[in-house]
Tab-separated table of C-alpha atoms and ligand atoms in Angstrom:
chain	number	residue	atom	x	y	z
R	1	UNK	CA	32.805	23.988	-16.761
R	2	UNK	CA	30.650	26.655	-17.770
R	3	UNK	CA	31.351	30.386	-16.076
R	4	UNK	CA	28.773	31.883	-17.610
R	5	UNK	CA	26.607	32.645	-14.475
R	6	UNK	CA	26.853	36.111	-14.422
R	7	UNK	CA	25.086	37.205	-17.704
R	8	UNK	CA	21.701	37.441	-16.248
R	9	UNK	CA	19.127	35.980	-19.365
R	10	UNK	CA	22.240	34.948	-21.254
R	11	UNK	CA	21.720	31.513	-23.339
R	12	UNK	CA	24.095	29.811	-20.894
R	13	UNK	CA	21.387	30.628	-18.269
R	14	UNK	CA	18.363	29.692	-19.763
R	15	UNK	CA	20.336	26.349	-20.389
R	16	UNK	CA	20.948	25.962	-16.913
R	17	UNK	CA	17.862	26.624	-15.323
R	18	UNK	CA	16.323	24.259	-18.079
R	19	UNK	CA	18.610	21.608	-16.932
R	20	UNK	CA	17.700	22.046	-13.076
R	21	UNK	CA	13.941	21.709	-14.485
R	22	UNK	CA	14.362	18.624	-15.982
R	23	UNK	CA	16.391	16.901	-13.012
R	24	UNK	CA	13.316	18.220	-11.522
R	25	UNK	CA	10.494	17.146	-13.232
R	26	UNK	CA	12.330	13.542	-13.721
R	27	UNK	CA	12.279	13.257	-9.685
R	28	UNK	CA	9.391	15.083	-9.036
R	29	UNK	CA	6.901	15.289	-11.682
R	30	UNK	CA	5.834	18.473	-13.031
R	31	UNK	CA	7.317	22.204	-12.919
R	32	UNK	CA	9.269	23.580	-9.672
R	33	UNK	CA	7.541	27.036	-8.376
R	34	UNK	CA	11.215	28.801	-9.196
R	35	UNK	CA	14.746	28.207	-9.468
R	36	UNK	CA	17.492	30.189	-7.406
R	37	UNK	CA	21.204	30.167	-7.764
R	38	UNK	CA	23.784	30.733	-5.195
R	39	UNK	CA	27.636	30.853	-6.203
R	40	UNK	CA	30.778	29.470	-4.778
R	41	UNK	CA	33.794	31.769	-3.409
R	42	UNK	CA	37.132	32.134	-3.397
R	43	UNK	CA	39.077	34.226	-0.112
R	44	UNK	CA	41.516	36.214	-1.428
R	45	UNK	CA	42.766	37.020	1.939
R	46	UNK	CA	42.010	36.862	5.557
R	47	UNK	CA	42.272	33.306	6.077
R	48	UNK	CA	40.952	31.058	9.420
R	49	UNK	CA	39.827	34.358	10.857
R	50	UNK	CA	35.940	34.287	10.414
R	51	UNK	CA	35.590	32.215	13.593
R	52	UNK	CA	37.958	34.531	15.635
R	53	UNK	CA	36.247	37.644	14.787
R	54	UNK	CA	38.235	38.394	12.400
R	55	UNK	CA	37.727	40.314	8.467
R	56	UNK	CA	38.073	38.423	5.494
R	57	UNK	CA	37.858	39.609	1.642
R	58	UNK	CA	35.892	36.860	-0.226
R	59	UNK	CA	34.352	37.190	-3.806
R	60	UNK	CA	31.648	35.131	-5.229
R	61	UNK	CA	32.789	33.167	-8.490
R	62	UNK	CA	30.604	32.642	-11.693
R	63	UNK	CA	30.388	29.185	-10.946
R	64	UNK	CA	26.861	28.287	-9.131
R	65	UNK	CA	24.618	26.052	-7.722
R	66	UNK	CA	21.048	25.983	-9.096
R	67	UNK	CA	18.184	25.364	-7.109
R	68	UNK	CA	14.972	24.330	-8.075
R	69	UNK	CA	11.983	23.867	-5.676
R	70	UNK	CA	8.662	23.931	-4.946
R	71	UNK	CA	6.768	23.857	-1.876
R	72	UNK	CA	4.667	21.094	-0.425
R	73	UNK	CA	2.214	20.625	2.568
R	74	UNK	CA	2.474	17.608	3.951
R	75	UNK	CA	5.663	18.295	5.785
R	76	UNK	CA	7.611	15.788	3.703
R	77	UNK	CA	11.111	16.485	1.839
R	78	UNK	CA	12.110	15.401	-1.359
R	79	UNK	CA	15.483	16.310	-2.680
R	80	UNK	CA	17.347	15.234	-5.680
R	81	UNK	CA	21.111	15.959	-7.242
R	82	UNK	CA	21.751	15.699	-11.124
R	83	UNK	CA	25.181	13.922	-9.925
R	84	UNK	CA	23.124	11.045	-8.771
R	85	UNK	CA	19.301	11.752	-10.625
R	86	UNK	CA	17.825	8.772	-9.801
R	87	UNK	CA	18.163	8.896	-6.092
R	88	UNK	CA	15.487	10.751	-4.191
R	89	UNK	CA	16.081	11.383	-0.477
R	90	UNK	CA	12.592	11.458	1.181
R	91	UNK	CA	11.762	11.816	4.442
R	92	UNK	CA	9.641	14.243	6.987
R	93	UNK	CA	11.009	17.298	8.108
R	94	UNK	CA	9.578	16.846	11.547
R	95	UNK	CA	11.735	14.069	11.881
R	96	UNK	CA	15.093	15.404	11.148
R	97	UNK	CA	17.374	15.951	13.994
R	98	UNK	CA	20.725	17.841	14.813
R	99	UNK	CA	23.747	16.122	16.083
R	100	UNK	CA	25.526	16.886	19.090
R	101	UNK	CA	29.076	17.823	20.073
R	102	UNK	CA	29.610	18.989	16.091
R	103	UNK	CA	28.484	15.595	15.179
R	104	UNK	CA	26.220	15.191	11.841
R	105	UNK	CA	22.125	14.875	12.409
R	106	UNK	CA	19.648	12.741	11.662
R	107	UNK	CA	19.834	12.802	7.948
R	108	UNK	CA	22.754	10.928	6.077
R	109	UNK	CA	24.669	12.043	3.152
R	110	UNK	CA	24.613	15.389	1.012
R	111	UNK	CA	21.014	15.831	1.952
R	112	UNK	CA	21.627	16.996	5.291
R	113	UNK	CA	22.889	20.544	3.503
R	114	UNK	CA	19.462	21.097	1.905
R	115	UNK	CA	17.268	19.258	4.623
R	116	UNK	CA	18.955	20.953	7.420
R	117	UNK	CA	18.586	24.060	5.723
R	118	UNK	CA	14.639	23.786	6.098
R	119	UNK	CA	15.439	22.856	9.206
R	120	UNK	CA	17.145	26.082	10.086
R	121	UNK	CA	14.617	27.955	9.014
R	122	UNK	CA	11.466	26.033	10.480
R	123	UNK	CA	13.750	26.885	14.228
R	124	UNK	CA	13.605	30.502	13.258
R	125	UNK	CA	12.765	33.544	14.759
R	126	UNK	CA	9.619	35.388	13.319
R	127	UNK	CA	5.986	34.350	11.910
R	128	UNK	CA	6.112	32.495	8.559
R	129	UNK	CA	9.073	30.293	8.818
R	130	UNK	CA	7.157	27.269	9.294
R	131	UNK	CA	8.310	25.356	6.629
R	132	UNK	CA	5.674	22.942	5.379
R	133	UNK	CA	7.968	20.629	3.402
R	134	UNK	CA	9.196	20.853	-0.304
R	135	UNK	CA	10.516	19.270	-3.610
R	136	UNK	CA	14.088	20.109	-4.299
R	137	UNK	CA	16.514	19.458	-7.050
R	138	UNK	CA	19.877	20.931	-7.951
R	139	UNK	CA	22.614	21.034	-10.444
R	140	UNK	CA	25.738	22.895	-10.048
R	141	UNK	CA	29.325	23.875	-11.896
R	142	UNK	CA	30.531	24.193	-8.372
R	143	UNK	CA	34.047	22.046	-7.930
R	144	UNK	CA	32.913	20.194	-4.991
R	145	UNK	CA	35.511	19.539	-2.209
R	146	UNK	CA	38.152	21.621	-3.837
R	147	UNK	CA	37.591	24.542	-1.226
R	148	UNK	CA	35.432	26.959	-3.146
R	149	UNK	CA	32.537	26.217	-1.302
R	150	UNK	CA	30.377	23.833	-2.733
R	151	UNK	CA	28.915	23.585	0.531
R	152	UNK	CA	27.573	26.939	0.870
R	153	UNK	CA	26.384	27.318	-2.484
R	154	UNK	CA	23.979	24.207	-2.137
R	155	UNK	CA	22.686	25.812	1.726
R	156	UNK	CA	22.575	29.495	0.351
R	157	UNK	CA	20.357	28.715	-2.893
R	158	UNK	CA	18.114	26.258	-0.782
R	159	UNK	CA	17.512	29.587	1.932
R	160	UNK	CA	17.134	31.639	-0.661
R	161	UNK	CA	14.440	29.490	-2.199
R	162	UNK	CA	12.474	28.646	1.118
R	163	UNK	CA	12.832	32.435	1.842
R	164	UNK	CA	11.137	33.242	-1.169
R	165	UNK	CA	8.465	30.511	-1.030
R	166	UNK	CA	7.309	31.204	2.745
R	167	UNK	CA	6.486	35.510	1.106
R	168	UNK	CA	9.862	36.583	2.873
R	169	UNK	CA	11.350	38.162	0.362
R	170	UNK	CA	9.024	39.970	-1.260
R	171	UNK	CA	9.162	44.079	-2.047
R	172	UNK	CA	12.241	45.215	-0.853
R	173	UNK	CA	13.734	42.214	0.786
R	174	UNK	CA	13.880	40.708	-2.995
R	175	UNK	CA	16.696	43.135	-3.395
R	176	UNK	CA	19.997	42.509	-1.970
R	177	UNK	CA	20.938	46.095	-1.963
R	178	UNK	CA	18.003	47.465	0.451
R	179	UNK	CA	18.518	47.563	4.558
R	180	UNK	CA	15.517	44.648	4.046
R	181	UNK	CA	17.209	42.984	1.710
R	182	UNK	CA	20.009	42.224	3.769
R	183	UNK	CA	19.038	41.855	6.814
R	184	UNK	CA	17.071	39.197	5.246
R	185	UNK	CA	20.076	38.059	3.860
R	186	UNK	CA	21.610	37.958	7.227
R	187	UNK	CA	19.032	36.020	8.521
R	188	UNK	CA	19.834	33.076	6.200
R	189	UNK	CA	23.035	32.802	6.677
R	190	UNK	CA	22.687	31.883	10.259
R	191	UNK	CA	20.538	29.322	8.832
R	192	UNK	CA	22.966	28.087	6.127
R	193	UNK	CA	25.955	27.700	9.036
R	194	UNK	CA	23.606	26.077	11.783
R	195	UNK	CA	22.556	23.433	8.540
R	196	UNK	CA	25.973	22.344	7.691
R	197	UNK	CA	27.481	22.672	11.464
R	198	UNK	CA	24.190	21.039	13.457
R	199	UNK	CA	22.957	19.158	10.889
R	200	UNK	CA	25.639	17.970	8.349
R	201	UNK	CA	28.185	18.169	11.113
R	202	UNK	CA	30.709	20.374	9.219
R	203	UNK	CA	32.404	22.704	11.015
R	204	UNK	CA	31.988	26.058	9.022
R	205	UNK	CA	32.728	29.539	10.273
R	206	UNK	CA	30.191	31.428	8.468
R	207	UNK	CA	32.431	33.380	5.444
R	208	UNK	CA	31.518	30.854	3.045
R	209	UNK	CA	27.814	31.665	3.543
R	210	UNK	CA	27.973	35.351	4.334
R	211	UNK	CA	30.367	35.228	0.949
R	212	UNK	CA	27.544	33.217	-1.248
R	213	UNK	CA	24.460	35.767	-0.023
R	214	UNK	CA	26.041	38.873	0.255
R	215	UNK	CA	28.719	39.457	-2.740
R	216	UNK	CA	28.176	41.981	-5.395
R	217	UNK	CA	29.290	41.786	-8.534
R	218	UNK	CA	32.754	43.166	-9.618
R	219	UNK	CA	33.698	43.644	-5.568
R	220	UNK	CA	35.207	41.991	-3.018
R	221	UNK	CA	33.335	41.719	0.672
R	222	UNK	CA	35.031	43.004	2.949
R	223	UNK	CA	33.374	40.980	6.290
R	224	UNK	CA	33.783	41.734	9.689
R	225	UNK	CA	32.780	38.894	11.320
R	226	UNK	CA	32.642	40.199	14.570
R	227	UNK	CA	29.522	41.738	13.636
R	228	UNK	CA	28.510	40.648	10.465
R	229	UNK	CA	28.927	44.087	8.769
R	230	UNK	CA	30.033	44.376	4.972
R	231	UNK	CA	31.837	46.399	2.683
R	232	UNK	CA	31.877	46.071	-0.935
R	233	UNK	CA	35.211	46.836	-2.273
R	234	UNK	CA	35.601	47.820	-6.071
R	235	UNK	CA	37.858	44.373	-7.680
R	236	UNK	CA	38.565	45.884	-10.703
R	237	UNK	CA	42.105	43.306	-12.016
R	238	UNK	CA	41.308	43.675	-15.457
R	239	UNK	CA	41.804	47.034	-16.318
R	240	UNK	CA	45.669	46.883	-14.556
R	241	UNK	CA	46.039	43.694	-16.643
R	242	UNK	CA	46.078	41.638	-13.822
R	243	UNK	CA	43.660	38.344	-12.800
R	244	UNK	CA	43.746	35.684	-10.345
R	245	UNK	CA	43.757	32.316	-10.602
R	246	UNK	CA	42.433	29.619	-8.753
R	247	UNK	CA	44.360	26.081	-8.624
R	248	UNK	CA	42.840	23.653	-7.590
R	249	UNK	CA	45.173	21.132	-6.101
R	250	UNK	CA	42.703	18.044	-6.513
R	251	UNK	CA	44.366	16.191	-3.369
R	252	UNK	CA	42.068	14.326	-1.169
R	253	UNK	CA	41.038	16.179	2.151
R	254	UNK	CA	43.199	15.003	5.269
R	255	UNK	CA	41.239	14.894	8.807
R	256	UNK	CA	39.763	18.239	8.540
R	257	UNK	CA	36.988	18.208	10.886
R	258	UNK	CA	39.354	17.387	13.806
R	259	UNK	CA	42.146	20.028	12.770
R	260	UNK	CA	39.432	22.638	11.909
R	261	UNK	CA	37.931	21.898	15.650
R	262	UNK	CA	41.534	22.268	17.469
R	263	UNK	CA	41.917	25.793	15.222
R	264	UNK	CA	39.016	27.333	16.862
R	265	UNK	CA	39.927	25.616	20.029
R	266	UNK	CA	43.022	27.606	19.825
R	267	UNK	CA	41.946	30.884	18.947
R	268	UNK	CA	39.014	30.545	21.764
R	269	UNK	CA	41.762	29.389	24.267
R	270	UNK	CA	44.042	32.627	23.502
R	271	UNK	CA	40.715	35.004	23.340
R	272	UNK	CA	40.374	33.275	26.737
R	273	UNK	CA	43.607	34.275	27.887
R	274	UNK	CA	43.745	37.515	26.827
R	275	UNK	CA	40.475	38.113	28.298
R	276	UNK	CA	38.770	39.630	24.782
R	277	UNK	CA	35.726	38.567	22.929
R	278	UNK	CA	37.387	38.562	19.146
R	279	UNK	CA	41.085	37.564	19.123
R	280	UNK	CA	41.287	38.987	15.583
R	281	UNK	CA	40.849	42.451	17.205
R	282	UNK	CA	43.086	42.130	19.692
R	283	UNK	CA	45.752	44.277	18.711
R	284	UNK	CA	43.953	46.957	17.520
R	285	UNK	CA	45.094	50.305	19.250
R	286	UNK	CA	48.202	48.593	20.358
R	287	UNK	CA	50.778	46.143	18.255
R	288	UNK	CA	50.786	42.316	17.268
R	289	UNK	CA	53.655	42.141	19.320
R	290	UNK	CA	52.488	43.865	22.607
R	291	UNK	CA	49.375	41.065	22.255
R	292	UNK	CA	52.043	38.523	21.493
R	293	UNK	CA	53.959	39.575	24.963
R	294	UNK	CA	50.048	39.386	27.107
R	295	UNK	CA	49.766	36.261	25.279
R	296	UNK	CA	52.798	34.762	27.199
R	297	UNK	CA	52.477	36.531	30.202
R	298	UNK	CA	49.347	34.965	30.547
R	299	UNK	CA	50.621	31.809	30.327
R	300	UNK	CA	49.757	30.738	26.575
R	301	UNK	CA	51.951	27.580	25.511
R	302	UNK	CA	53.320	27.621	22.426
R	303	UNK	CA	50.726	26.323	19.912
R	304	UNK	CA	48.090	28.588	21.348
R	305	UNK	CA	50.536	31.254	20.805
R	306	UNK	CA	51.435	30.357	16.789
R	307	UNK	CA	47.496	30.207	16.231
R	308	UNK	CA	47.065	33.695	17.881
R	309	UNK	CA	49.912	35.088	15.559
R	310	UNK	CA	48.696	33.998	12.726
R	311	UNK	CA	45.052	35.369	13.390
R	312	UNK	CA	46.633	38.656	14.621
R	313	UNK	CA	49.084	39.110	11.742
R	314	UNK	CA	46.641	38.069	9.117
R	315	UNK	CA	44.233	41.012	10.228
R	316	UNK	CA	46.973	43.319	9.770
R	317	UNK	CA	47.506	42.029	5.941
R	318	UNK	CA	43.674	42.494	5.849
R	319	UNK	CA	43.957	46.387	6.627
R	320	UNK	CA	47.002	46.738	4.360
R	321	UNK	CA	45.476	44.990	1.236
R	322	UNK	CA	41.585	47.135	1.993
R	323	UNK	CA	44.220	50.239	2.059
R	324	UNK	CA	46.185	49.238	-1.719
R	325	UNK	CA	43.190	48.415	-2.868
R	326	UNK	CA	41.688	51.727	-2.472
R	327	UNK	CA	44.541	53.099	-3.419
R	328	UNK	CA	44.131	50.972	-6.937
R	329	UNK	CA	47.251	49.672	-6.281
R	330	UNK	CA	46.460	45.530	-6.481
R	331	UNK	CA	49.384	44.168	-7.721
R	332	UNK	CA	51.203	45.455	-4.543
R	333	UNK	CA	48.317	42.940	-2.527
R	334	UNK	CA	50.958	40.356	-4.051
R	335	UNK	CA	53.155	40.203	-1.443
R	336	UNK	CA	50.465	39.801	1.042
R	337	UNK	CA	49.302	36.991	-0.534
R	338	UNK	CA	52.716	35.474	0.017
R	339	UNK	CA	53.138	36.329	3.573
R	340	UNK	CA	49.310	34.920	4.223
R	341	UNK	CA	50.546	31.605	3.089
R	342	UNK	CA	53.514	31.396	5.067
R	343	UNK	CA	51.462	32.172	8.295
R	344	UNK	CA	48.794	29.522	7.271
R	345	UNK	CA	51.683	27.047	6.533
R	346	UNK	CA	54.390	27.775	9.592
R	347	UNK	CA	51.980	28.925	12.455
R	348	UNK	CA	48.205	27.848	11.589
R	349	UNK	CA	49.718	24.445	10.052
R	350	UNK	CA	46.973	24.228	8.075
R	351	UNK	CA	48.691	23.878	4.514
R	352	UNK	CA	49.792	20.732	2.493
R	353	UNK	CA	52.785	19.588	0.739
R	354	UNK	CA	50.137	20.582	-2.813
R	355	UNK	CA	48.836	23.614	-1.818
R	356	UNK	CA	53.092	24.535	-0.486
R	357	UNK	CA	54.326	23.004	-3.990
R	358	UNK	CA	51.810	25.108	-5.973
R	359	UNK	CA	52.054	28.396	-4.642
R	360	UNK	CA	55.715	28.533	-4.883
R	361	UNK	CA	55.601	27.155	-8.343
R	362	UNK	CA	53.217	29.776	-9.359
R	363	UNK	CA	55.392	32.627	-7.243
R	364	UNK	CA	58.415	30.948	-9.210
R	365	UNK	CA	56.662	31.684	-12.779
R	366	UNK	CA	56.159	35.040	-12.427
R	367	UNK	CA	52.923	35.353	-9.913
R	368	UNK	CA	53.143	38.239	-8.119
R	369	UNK	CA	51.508	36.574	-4.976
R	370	UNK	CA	49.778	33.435	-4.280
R	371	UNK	CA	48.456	31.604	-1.468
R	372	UNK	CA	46.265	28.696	-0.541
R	373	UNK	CA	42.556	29.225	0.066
R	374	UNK	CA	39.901	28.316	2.279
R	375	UNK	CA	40.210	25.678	5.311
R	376	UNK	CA	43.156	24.385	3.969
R	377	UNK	CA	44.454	20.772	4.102
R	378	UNK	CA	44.353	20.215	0.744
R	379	UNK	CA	41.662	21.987	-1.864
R	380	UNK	CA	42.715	25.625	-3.582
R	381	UNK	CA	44.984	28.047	-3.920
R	382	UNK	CA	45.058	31.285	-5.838
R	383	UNK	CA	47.245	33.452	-7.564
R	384	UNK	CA	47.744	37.242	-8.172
R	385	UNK	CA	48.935	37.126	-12.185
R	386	UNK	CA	49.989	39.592	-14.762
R	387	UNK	CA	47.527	38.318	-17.520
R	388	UNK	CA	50.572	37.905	-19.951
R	389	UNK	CA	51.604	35.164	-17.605
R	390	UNK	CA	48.108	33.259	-16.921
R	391	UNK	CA	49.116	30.237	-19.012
R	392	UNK	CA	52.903	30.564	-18.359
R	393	UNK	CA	51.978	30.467	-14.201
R	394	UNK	CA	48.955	27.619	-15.188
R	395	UNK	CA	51.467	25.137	-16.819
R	396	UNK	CA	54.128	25.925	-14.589
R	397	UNK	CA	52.153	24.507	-11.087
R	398	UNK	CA	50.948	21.188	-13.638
R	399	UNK	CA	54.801	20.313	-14.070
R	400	UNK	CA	55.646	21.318	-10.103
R	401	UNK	CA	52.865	19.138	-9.039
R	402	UNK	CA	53.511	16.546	-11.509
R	403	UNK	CA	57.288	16.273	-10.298
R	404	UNK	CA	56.408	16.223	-6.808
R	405	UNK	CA	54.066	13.357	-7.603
R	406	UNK	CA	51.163	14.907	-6.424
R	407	UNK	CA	47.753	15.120	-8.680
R	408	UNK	CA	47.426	16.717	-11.951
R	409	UNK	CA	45.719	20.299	-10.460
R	410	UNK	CA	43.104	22.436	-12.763
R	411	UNK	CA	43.519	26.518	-13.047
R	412	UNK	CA	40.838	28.673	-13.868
R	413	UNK	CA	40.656	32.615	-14.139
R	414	UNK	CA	38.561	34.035	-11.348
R	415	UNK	CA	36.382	37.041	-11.960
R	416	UNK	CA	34.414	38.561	-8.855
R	417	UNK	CA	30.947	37.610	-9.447
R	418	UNK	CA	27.453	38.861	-7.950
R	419	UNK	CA	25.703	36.798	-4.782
R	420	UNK	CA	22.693	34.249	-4.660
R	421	UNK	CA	19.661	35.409	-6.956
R	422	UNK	CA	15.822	33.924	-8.457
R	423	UNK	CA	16.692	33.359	-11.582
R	424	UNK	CA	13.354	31.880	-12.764
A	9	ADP	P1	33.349	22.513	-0.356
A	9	ADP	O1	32.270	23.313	0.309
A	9	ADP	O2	34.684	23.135	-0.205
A	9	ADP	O3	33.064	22.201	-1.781
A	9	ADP	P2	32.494	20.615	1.612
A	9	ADP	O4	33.072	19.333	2.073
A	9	ADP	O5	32.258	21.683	2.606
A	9	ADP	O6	33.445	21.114	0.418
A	9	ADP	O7	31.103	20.352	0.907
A	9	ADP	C1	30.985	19.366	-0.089
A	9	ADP	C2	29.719	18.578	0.159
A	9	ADP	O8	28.561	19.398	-0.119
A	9	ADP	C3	29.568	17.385	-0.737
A	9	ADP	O9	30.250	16.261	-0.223
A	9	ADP	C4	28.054	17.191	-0.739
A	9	ADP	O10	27.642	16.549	0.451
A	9	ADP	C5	27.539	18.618	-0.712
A	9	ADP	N1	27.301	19.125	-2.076
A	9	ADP	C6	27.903	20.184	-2.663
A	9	ADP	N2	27.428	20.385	-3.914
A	9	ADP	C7	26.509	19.437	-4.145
A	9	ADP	C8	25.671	19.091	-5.257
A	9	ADP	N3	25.698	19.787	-6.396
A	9	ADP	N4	24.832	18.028	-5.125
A	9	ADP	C9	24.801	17.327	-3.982
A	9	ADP	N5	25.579	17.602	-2.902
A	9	ADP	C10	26.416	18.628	-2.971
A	10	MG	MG1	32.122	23.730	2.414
């Protein structure tokens, strides 16, 4: 896999978009009016807290999705994928409809991501968003299904894109760094979650998105998703010799929509019962435990009551890793990283016997913290290294996994790349 995304006008990237053309122009006929990219992520902690309110510290990886697209007016949609180039999903946008109850829409298969995008945007707010159809294709180094977000990088690229061709992010919006900018940016992330939750039908909490838009290069974002504020926070590994690494575990996915659903179930049921609107910010201006104690008081029963500790003491490794990392202290974050996972396995439940094989074996060869990341079930982990033991840490979660029986998993170094961008 290539990770040369970040070298804007690099050879690597005139490759790229040339590839996305040519899926293009096979499909389609002719030239697309641009092509945008949008990246994956990785979490490196603050974990199953987006949908409680909570603050998470995502950074955008090299590895992209490419978008290429041009508009049409006709109202129809034509979108194509270089992993399957000869298949053109077709239809017209006034057709496509959400599910209900979390269920998927009108549109079947990996389409819905890009279709309900347009859809998104043709519901929102604000003259110009009627969408009058378009030709899509993509191509992307994205892992997909491995928990880095393939998703979101194929919904953030196609807003970016639809932004761009209805004149909405022109001047100042066109940069990510101006109040217009992001706010724009803003905007389309509500319309990347409400395409993969209304219309794909998977359940996403919005850091993934927020994480693909809104990253800067070299920093972490720091994302309060009680608000949907940012910080970016310097991620400077190399220069203390350190890097992280992302496994990925390459076991299948176990019934995640249902066990993401009772997650947020959970958190909303102890919000409930502790009568606040973000039970990630609970315990601010008292203690974990004094929320713990309401928690029972008020009757919580016992899962309800893991969840909420989980949430509550994650936020709290949240503050503590923002407060090393200013510091420039990062390989302290380590044992953070550690502690993360062993909330996410014991009281989320949200680990597997991979991701728990892994991140010990990586802990075991000299990692100074590691941890699985995203939803969980299966997909990635990461892990804080000492670059003089990248390939001793690499090999040693290949023979763990390998003795356990479990799939052969892949490692690659993770540098904190910038958000979605025209590149053509
Ligand atoms: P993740 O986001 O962790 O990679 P998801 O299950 O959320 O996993 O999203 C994966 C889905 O996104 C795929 O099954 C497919 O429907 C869609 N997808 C992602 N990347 C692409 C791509 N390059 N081409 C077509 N569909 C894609
Ligand atoms: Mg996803």
């Amino acid at each position: 896999r290539s990770s040369a995304g970040t070298g804007a006008g690099t050879g690597a990237e005139e490759g790229a978009v040339g590839e996305v053309a040519e899926v293009f122009a096979r499909a389609h006929g002719g030239d697309p009016a641009g092509v945008w990219a949008a990246p994956g992520r990785v979490n490196l902690i603050g974990e199953h807290v987006d949908y409680a309110g909570g603050r998470s510290m995502p950074f955008a990886l090299p590895q992209r999705t490419l978008l290429a697209a041009r508009p049409r007016e006709d109202g129809r949609v034509r979108v194509v994928s270089a992993w399957a180039p000869d298949e053109v999903w077709e239809g017209d946008l006034a057709d496509v409809r959400p599910g209900s109850d979390g269920g998927a829409g009108s549109v079947e298969g990996w389409a819905a991501y890009p279709v309900g995008v347009l859809w998104a945007l043709s519901q929102a707010d604000g003259p110009g968003w009627a969408v009058g159809g378009a030709d899509l294709a993509v191509t992307s180094d994205v892992p997909v299904g491995a928990g880095l977000s393939s998703s979101a990088a194929l919904t953030c690229s196609t807003a970016l894109a639809l932004a761009t061709l209805t004149g909405h992010a022109d001047g100042p919006a066109a940069d990510p760094t101006t109040p217009e900018g992001d706010a724009l940016r803003r905007l389309l992330v509500g319309a990347a979650v409400r395409a993969e939750n209304e219309v794909a039908g998977s359940a996403t909490g919005g850091m993934d998105q927020q994480a693909s838009l809104r990253c800067r290069d070299g920093h972490l974002l720091l994302l309060d998703s009680s608000d949907g504020s940012v910080e970016h926070v310097p991620f400077a590994l190399a220069e203390h010799g350190l890097a992280v690494l992302v496994v990925d575990t390459h076991a299948p996915h176990r019934l995640v929509d249902g066990q993401y659903a009772a997650r947020r179930a959970a958190c909303a049921e102890a919000a409930r019962l502790l009568d606040v609107p973000h039970l990630a910010r609970a315990a601010e201006g008292s203690s974990v435990g004094e929320v713990l104690d309401r928690l029972a008081a008020a009757g919580a029963d016992d899962v309800v009551a893991r969840r909420a500790r989980h949430v509550l003491t994650e936020q709290q490794r949240v503050a503590d890793a923002v407060a090393l990392l200013r510091a420039d202290r990062p390989a302290d974050v380590g044992p953070l990283l550690d502690a993360s996972h062993a909330s996410l396995a014991a009281d989320h439940e949200v680990s597997s016997p991979e991701l728990d094989v892994v991140t010990a074996a990586a802990r075991e060869a000299g990692a100074l913290g590691a941890r699985m990341t995203g939803g969980g079930f299966g997909g990635s982990a990461l892990a804080l290294v000492r670059t003089a033991d990248e390939e001793a840490v690499a090999a040693a979660v290949v023979a763990a996994s390998l003795a356990a029986g479990h799939p052969r998993p892949t490692s690659v170094r993770a540098v904190a790349a910038g958000g979605a961008e025209r590149l053509a």
